[in-house]
């Protein structure tokens, strides 16, 4: 009844906004831009560049859910437009403008809409 607010509210509030990550592995590099909205919807766009040629683009839209694991970490689940879970990962916020994935340690940085030419 009374007590501290649930951590999920804090994690969700911190997640809302636009995030960008740059990745690389060998000769493959990529950019991920993710937008999380206050209504629980999201949109992601990924660009992958390989040694063989032009970039490939993928995008996804749907709904997201945040479940706290402990005071530092949360599980982010993404659902497609039909409600099927398509992705889940454990993440944390080391500071207000950085979000890290636990597996792969992908670093997302908070951006503004004008920073993300990938959506253009």
mmCIF file with all atom_site columns, C-alpha atoms in Angstrom:
data_model
loop_
_atom_site.group_PDB
_atom_site.id
_atom_site.type_symbol
_atom_site.label_atom_id
_atom_site.label_alt_id
_atom_site.label_comp_id
_atom_site.label_asym_id
_atom_site.label_entity_id
_atom_site.label_seq_id
_atom_site.pdbx_PDB_ins_code
_atom_site.Cartn_x
_atom_site.Cartn_y
_atom_site.Cartn_z
_atom_site.occupancy
_atom_site.B_iso_or_equiv
_atom_site.pdbx_formal_charge
_atom_site.auth_seq_id
_atom_site.auth_comp_id
_atom_site.auth_asym_id
_atom_site.auth_atom_id
_atom_site.pdbx_PDB_model_num
ATOM 1   C CA . UNK A 1 1   ? 0.000  0.000   0.000   1.00 0.00 ? 1   UNK A CA 1
ATOM 2   C CA . UNK A 1 2   ? 2.587  2.592   1.091   1.00 0.00 ? 2   UNK A CA 1
ATOM 3   C CA . UNK A 1 3   ? 6.255  2.559   0.303   1.00 0.00 ? 3   UNK A CA 1
ATOM 4   C CA . UNK A 1 4   ? 8.762  3.496   -2.318  1.00 0.00 ? 4   UNK A CA 1
ATOM 5   C CA . UNK A 1 5   ? 7.660  3.949   -5.939  1.00 0.00 ? 5   UNK A CA 1
ATOM 6   C CA . UNK A 1 6   ? 8.155  0.905   -8.135  1.00 0.00 ? 6   UNK A CA 1
ATOM 7   C CA . UNK A 1 7   ? 11.505 0.942   -9.990  1.00 0.00 ? 7   UNK A CA 1
ATOM 8   C CA . UNK A 1 8   ? 9.764  0.271   -13.306 1.00 0.00 ? 8   UNK A CA 1
ATOM 9   C CA . UNK A 1 9   ? 8.371  3.821   -13.279 1.00 0.00 ? 9   UNK A CA 1
ATOM 10  C CA . UNK A 1 10  ? 11.888 5.242   -12.979 1.00 0.00 ? 10  UNK A CA 1
ATOM 11  C CA . UNK A 1 11  ? 13.340 2.963   -15.681 1.00 0.00 ? 11  UNK A CA 1
ATOM 12  C CA . UNK A 1 12  ? 10.462 3.678   -18.063 1.00 0.00 ? 12  UNK A CA 1
ATOM 13  C CA . UNK A 1 13  ? 10.746 7.445   -17.580 1.00 0.00 ? 13  UNK A CA 1
ATOM 14  C CA . UNK A 1 14  ? 14.480 7.287   -18.254 1.00 0.00 ? 14  UNK A CA 1
ATOM 15  C CA . UNK A 1 15  ? 13.960 5.148   -21.376 1.00 0.00 ? 15  UNK A CA 1
ATOM 16  C CA . UNK A 1 16  ? 11.521 7.563   -23.041 1.00 0.00 ? 16  UNK A CA 1
ATOM 17  C CA . UNK A 1 17  ? 13.216 9.427   -25.877 1.00 0.00 ? 17  UNK A CA 1
ATOM 18  C CA . UNK A 1 18  ? 15.601 8.725   -28.706 1.00 0.00 ? 18  UNK A CA 1
ATOM 19  C CA . UNK A 1 19  ? 18.740 6.576   -28.430 1.00 0.00 ? 19  UNK A CA 1
ATOM 20  C CA . UNK A 1 20  ? 21.564 5.830   -30.873 1.00 0.00 ? 20  UNK A CA 1
ATOM 21  C CA . UNK A 1 21  ? 24.214 3.107   -30.875 1.00 0.00 ? 21  UNK A CA 1
ATOM 22  C CA . UNK A 1 22  ? 27.136 2.486   -33.191 1.00 0.00 ? 22  UNK A CA 1
ATOM 23  C CA . UNK A 1 23  ? 28.400 -1.092  -33.419 1.00 0.00 ? 23  UNK A CA 1
ATOM 24  C CA . UNK A 1 24  ? 31.220 -2.885  -35.178 1.00 0.00 ? 24  UNK A CA 1
ATOM 25  C CA . UNK A 1 25  ? 32.498 -6.405  -35.484 1.00 0.00 ? 25  UNK A CA 1
ATOM 26  C CA . UNK A 1 26  ? 35.274 -7.177  -37.911 1.00 0.00 ? 26  UNK A CA 1
ATOM 27  C CA . UNK A 1 27  ? 34.438 -5.534  -41.243 1.00 0.00 ? 27  UNK A CA 1
ATOM 28  C CA . UNK A 1 28  ? 30.785 -5.003  -40.340 1.00 0.00 ? 28  UNK A CA 1
ATOM 29  C CA . UNK A 1 29  ? 29.575 -1.797  -38.723 1.00 0.00 ? 29  UNK A CA 1
ATOM 30  C CA . UNK A 1 30  ? 26.129 -0.626  -37.833 1.00 0.00 ? 30  UNK A CA 1
ATOM 31  C CA . UNK A 1 31  ? 23.965 2.124   -36.443 1.00 0.00 ? 31  UNK A CA 1
ATOM 32  C CA . UNK A 1 32  ? 20.822 1.579   -34.391 1.00 0.00 ? 32  UNK A CA 1
ATOM 33  C CA . UNK A 1 33  ? 18.374 4.372   -33.629 1.00 0.00 ? 33  UNK A CA 1
ATOM 34  C CA . UNK A 1 34  ? 15.533 3.616   -31.235 1.00 0.00 ? 34  UNK A CA 1
ATOM 35  C CA . UNK A 1 35  ? 12.694 5.902   -30.177 1.00 0.00 ? 35  UNK A CA 1
ATOM 36  C CA . UNK A 1 36  ? 10.643 5.006   -27.090 1.00 0.00 ? 36  UNK A CA 1
ATOM 37  C CA . UNK A 1 37  ? 7.412  6.966   -26.635 1.00 0.00 ? 37  UNK A CA 1
ATOM 38  C CA . UNK A 1 38  ? 5.471  7.750   -23.429 1.00 0.00 ? 38  UNK A CA 1
ATOM 39  C CA . UNK A 1 39  ? 2.466  5.763   -24.722 1.00 0.00 ? 39  UNK A CA 1
ATOM 40  C CA . UNK A 1 40  ? 4.514  2.522   -24.722 1.00 0.00 ? 40  UNK A CA 1
ATOM 41  C CA . UNK A 1 41  ? 5.163  2.439   -28.462 1.00 0.00 ? 41  UNK A CA 1
ATOM 42  C CA . UNK A 1 42  ? 8.602  2.290   -30.074 1.00 0.00 ? 42  UNK A CA 1
ATOM 43  C CA . UNK A 1 43  ? 10.271 2.494   -33.470 1.00 0.00 ? 43  UNK A CA 1
ATOM 44  C CA . UNK A 1 44  ? 13.762 1.263   -34.330 1.00 0.00 ? 44  UNK A CA 1
ATOM 45  C CA . UNK A 1 45  ? 15.835 1.575   -37.453 1.00 0.00 ? 45  UNK A CA 1
ATOM 46  C CA . UNK A 1 46  ? 19.079 -0.320  -38.028 1.00 0.00 ? 46  UNK A CA 1
ATOM 47  C CA . UNK A 1 47  ? 21.679 0.208   -40.715 1.00 0.00 ? 47  UNK A CA 1
ATOM 48  C CA . UNK A 1 48  ? 24.377 -2.426  -41.310 1.00 0.00 ? 48  UNK A CA 1
ATOM 49  C CA . UNK A 1 49  ? 27.418 -1.721  -43.495 1.00 0.00 ? 49  UNK A CA 1
ATOM 50  C CA . UNK A 1 50  ? 29.547 -4.621  -44.694 1.00 0.00 ? 50  UNK A CA 1
ATOM 51  C CA . UNK A 1 51  ? 32.735 -4.866  -46.696 1.00 0.00 ? 51  UNK A CA 1
ATOM 52  C CA . UNK A 1 52  ? 30.759 -6.016  -49.767 1.00 0.00 ? 52  UNK A CA 1
ATOM 53  C CA . UNK A 1 53  ? 28.779 -2.909  -50.484 1.00 0.00 ? 53  UNK A CA 1
ATOM 54  C CA . UNK A 1 54  ? 25.850 -0.694  -49.599 1.00 0.00 ? 54  UNK A CA 1
ATOM 55  C CA . UNK A 1 55  ? 24.108 -0.692  -46.290 1.00 0.00 ? 55  UNK A CA 1
ATOM 56  C CA . UNK A 1 56  ? 21.063 -2.765  -45.473 1.00 0.00 ? 56  UNK A CA 1
ATOM 57  C CA . UNK A 1 57  ? 18.272 -1.153  -43.483 1.00 0.00 ? 57  UNK A CA 1
ATOM 58  C CA . UNK A 1 58  ? 15.689 -2.715  -41.203 1.00 0.00 ? 58  UNK A CA 1
ATOM 59  C CA . UNK A 1 59  ? 13.023 -1.127  -39.085 1.00 0.00 ? 59  UNK A CA 1
ATOM 60  C CA . UNK A 1 60  ? 10.616 -2.317  -36.448 1.00 0.00 ? 60  UNK A CA 1
ATOM 61  C CA . UNK A 1 61  ? 7.659  -0.755  -34.680 1.00 0.00 ? 61  UNK A CA 1
ATOM 62  C CA . UNK A 1 62  ? 5.478  -1.969  -31.861 1.00 0.00 ? 62  UNK A CA 1
ATOM 63  C CA . UNK A 1 63  ? 5.140  -1.750  -28.102 1.00 0.00 ? 63  UNK A CA 1
ATOM 64  C CA . UNK A 1 64  ? 7.693  -2.094  -25.319 1.00 0.00 ? 64  UNK A CA 1
ATOM 65  C CA . UNK A 1 65  ? 7.634  -3.238  -21.695 1.00 0.00 ? 65  UNK A CA 1
ATOM 66  C CA . UNK A 1 66  ? 10.135 -2.526  -18.924 1.00 0.00 ? 66  UNK A CA 1
ATOM 67  C CA . UNK A 1 67  ? 10.547 -4.957  -16.003 1.00 0.00 ? 67  UNK A CA 1
ATOM 68  C CA . UNK A 1 68  ? 12.954 -4.096  -13.165 1.00 0.00 ? 68  UNK A CA 1
ATOM 69  C CA . UNK A 1 69  ? 15.517 -6.731  -12.205 1.00 0.00 ? 69  UNK A CA 1
ATOM 70  C CA . UNK A 1 70  ? 17.197 -4.807  -9.396  1.00 0.00 ? 70  UNK A CA 1
ATOM 71  C CA . UNK A 1 71  ? 18.032 -1.175  -8.596  1.00 0.00 ? 71  UNK A CA 1
ATOM 72  C CA . UNK A 1 72  ? 20.499 -0.934  -11.484 1.00 0.00 ? 72  UNK A CA 1
ATOM 73  C CA . UNK A 1 73  ? 19.173 -3.224  -14.231 1.00 0.00 ? 73  UNK A CA 1
ATOM 74  C CA . UNK A 1 74  ? 15.933 -3.733  -16.130 1.00 0.00 ? 74  UNK A CA 1
ATOM 75  C CA . UNK A 1 75  ? 14.635 -6.076  -18.819 1.00 0.00 ? 75  UNK A CA 1
ATOM 76  C CA . UNK A 1 76  ? 13.429 -4.388  -22.000 1.00 0.00 ? 76  UNK A CA 1
ATOM 77  C CA . UNK A 1 77  ? 10.973 -6.440  -24.049 1.00 0.00 ? 77  UNK A CA 1
ATOM 78  C CA . UNK A 1 78  ? 9.816  -5.447  -27.528 1.00 0.00 ? 78  UNK A CA 1
ATOM 79  C CA . UNK A 1 79  ? 6.562  -6.653  -29.062 1.00 0.00 ? 79  UNK A CA 1
ATOM 80  C CA . UNK A 1 80  ? 5.506  -6.463  -32.703 1.00 0.00 ? 80  UNK A CA 1
ATOM 81  C CA . UNK A 1 81  ? 2.245  -4.903  -33.809 1.00 0.00 ? 81  UNK A CA 1
ATOM 82  C CA . UNK A 1 82  ? 0.411  -8.208  -33.243 1.00 0.00 ? 82  UNK A CA 1
ATOM 83  C CA . UNK A 1 83  ? 1.659  -8.494  -29.654 1.00 0.00 ? 83  UNK A CA 1
ATOM 84  C CA . UNK A 1 84  ? 4.296  -11.208 -30.160 1.00 0.00 ? 84  UNK A CA 1
ATOM 85  C CA . UNK A 1 85  ? 7.540  -10.696 -28.258 1.00 0.00 ? 85  UNK A CA 1
ATOM 86  C CA . UNK A 1 86  ? 10.337 -10.125 -30.770 1.00 0.00 ? 86  UNK A CA 1
ATOM 87  C CA . UNK A 1 87  ? 13.273 -9.119  -28.571 1.00 0.00 ? 87  UNK A CA 1
ATOM 88  C CA . UNK A 1 88  ? 14.336 -8.940  -24.950 1.00 0.00 ? 88  UNK A CA 1
ATOM 89  C CA . UNK A 1 89  ? 17.526 -7.686  -23.336 1.00 0.00 ? 89  UNK A CA 1
ATOM 90  C CA . UNK A 1 90  ? 18.861 -6.667  -19.947 1.00 0.00 ? 90  UNK A CA 1
ATOM 91  C CA . UNK A 1 91  ? 20.005 -3.054  -19.769 1.00 0.00 ? 91  UNK A CA 1
ATOM 92  C CA . UNK A 1 92  ? 21.211 -0.395  -17.356 1.00 0.00 ? 92  UNK A CA 1
ATOM 93  C CA . UNK A 1 93  ? 21.685 3.382   -17.232 1.00 0.00 ? 93  UNK A CA 1
ATOM 94  C CA . UNK A 1 94  ? 25.221 4.222   -16.030 1.00 0.00 ? 94  UNK A CA 1
ATOM 95  C CA . UNK A 1 95  ? 24.392 7.935   -16.429 1.00 0.00 ? 95  UNK A CA 1
ATOM 96  C CA . UNK A 1 96  ? 21.462 10.048  -17.726 1.00 0.00 ? 96  UNK A CA 1
ATOM 97  C CA . UNK A 1 97  ? 22.606 9.974   -21.368 1.00 0.00 ? 97  UNK A CA 1
ATOM 98  C CA . UNK A 1 98  ? 23.918 6.401   -21.619 1.00 0.00 ? 98  UNK A CA 1
ATOM 99  C CA . UNK A 1 99  ? 22.152 3.033   -21.770 1.00 0.00 ? 99  UNK A CA 1
ATOM 100 C CA . UNK A 1 100 ? 24.124 -0.249  -21.913 1.00 0.00 ? 100 UNK A CA 1
ATOM 101 C CA . UNK A 1 101 ? 22.991 -3.715  -22.940 1.00 0.00 ? 101 UNK A CA 1
ATOM 102 C CA . UNK A 1 102 ? 24.248 -6.450  -20.648 1.00 0.00 ? 102 UNK A CA 1
ATOM 103 C CA . UNK A 1 103 ? 25.073 -8.882  -23.476 1.00 0.00 ? 103 UNK A CA 1
ATOM 104 C CA . UNK A 1 104 ? 27.514 -7.356  -25.938 1.00 0.00 ? 104 UNK A CA 1
ATOM 105 C CA . UNK A 1 105 ? 27.811 -4.154  -23.897 1.00 0.00 ? 105 UNK A CA 1
ATOM 106 C CA . UNK A 1 106 ? 26.234 -2.111  -26.702 1.00 0.00 ? 106 UNK A CA 1
ATOM 107 C CA . UNK A 1 107 ? 26.330 1.551   -25.694 1.00 0.00 ? 107 UNK A CA 1
ATOM 108 C CA . UNK A 1 108 ? 23.314 3.693   -26.591 1.00 0.00 ? 108 UNK A CA 1
ATOM 109 C CA . UNK A 1 109 ? 23.555 7.469   -26.262 1.00 0.00 ? 109 UNK A CA 1
ATOM 110 C CA . UNK A 1 110 ? 20.534 9.717   -25.797 1.00 0.00 ? 110 UNK A CA 1
ATOM 111 C CA . UNK A 1 111 ? 20.075 11.910  -28.888 1.00 0.00 ? 111 UNK A CA 1
ATOM 112 C CA . UNK A 1 112 ? 17.700 14.510  -30.235 1.00 0.00 ? 112 UNK A CA 1
ATOM 113 C CA . UNK A 1 113 ? 15.584 13.982  -33.368 1.00 0.00 ? 113 UNK A CA 1
ATOM 114 C CA . UNK A 1 114 ? 17.910 16.186  -35.453 1.00 0.00 ? 114 UNK A CA 1
ATOM 115 C CA . UNK A 1 115 ? 20.869 13.924  -34.559 1.00 0.00 ? 115 UNK A CA 1
ATOM 116 C CA . UNK A 1 116 ? 19.385 10.856  -36.246 1.00 0.00 ? 116 UNK A CA 1
ATOM 117 C CA . UNK A 1 117 ? 19.764 11.159  -39.989 1.00 0.00 ? 117 UNK A CA 1
ATOM 118 C CA . UNK A 1 118 ? 19.030 7.424   -40.139 1.00 0.00 ? 118 UNK A CA 1
ATOM 119 C CA . UNK A 1 119 ? 15.282 8.280   -39.912 1.00 0.00 ? 119 UNK A CA 1
ATOM 120 C CA . UNK A 1 120 ? 15.495 10.744  -42.819 1.00 0.00 ? 120 UNK A CA 1
#
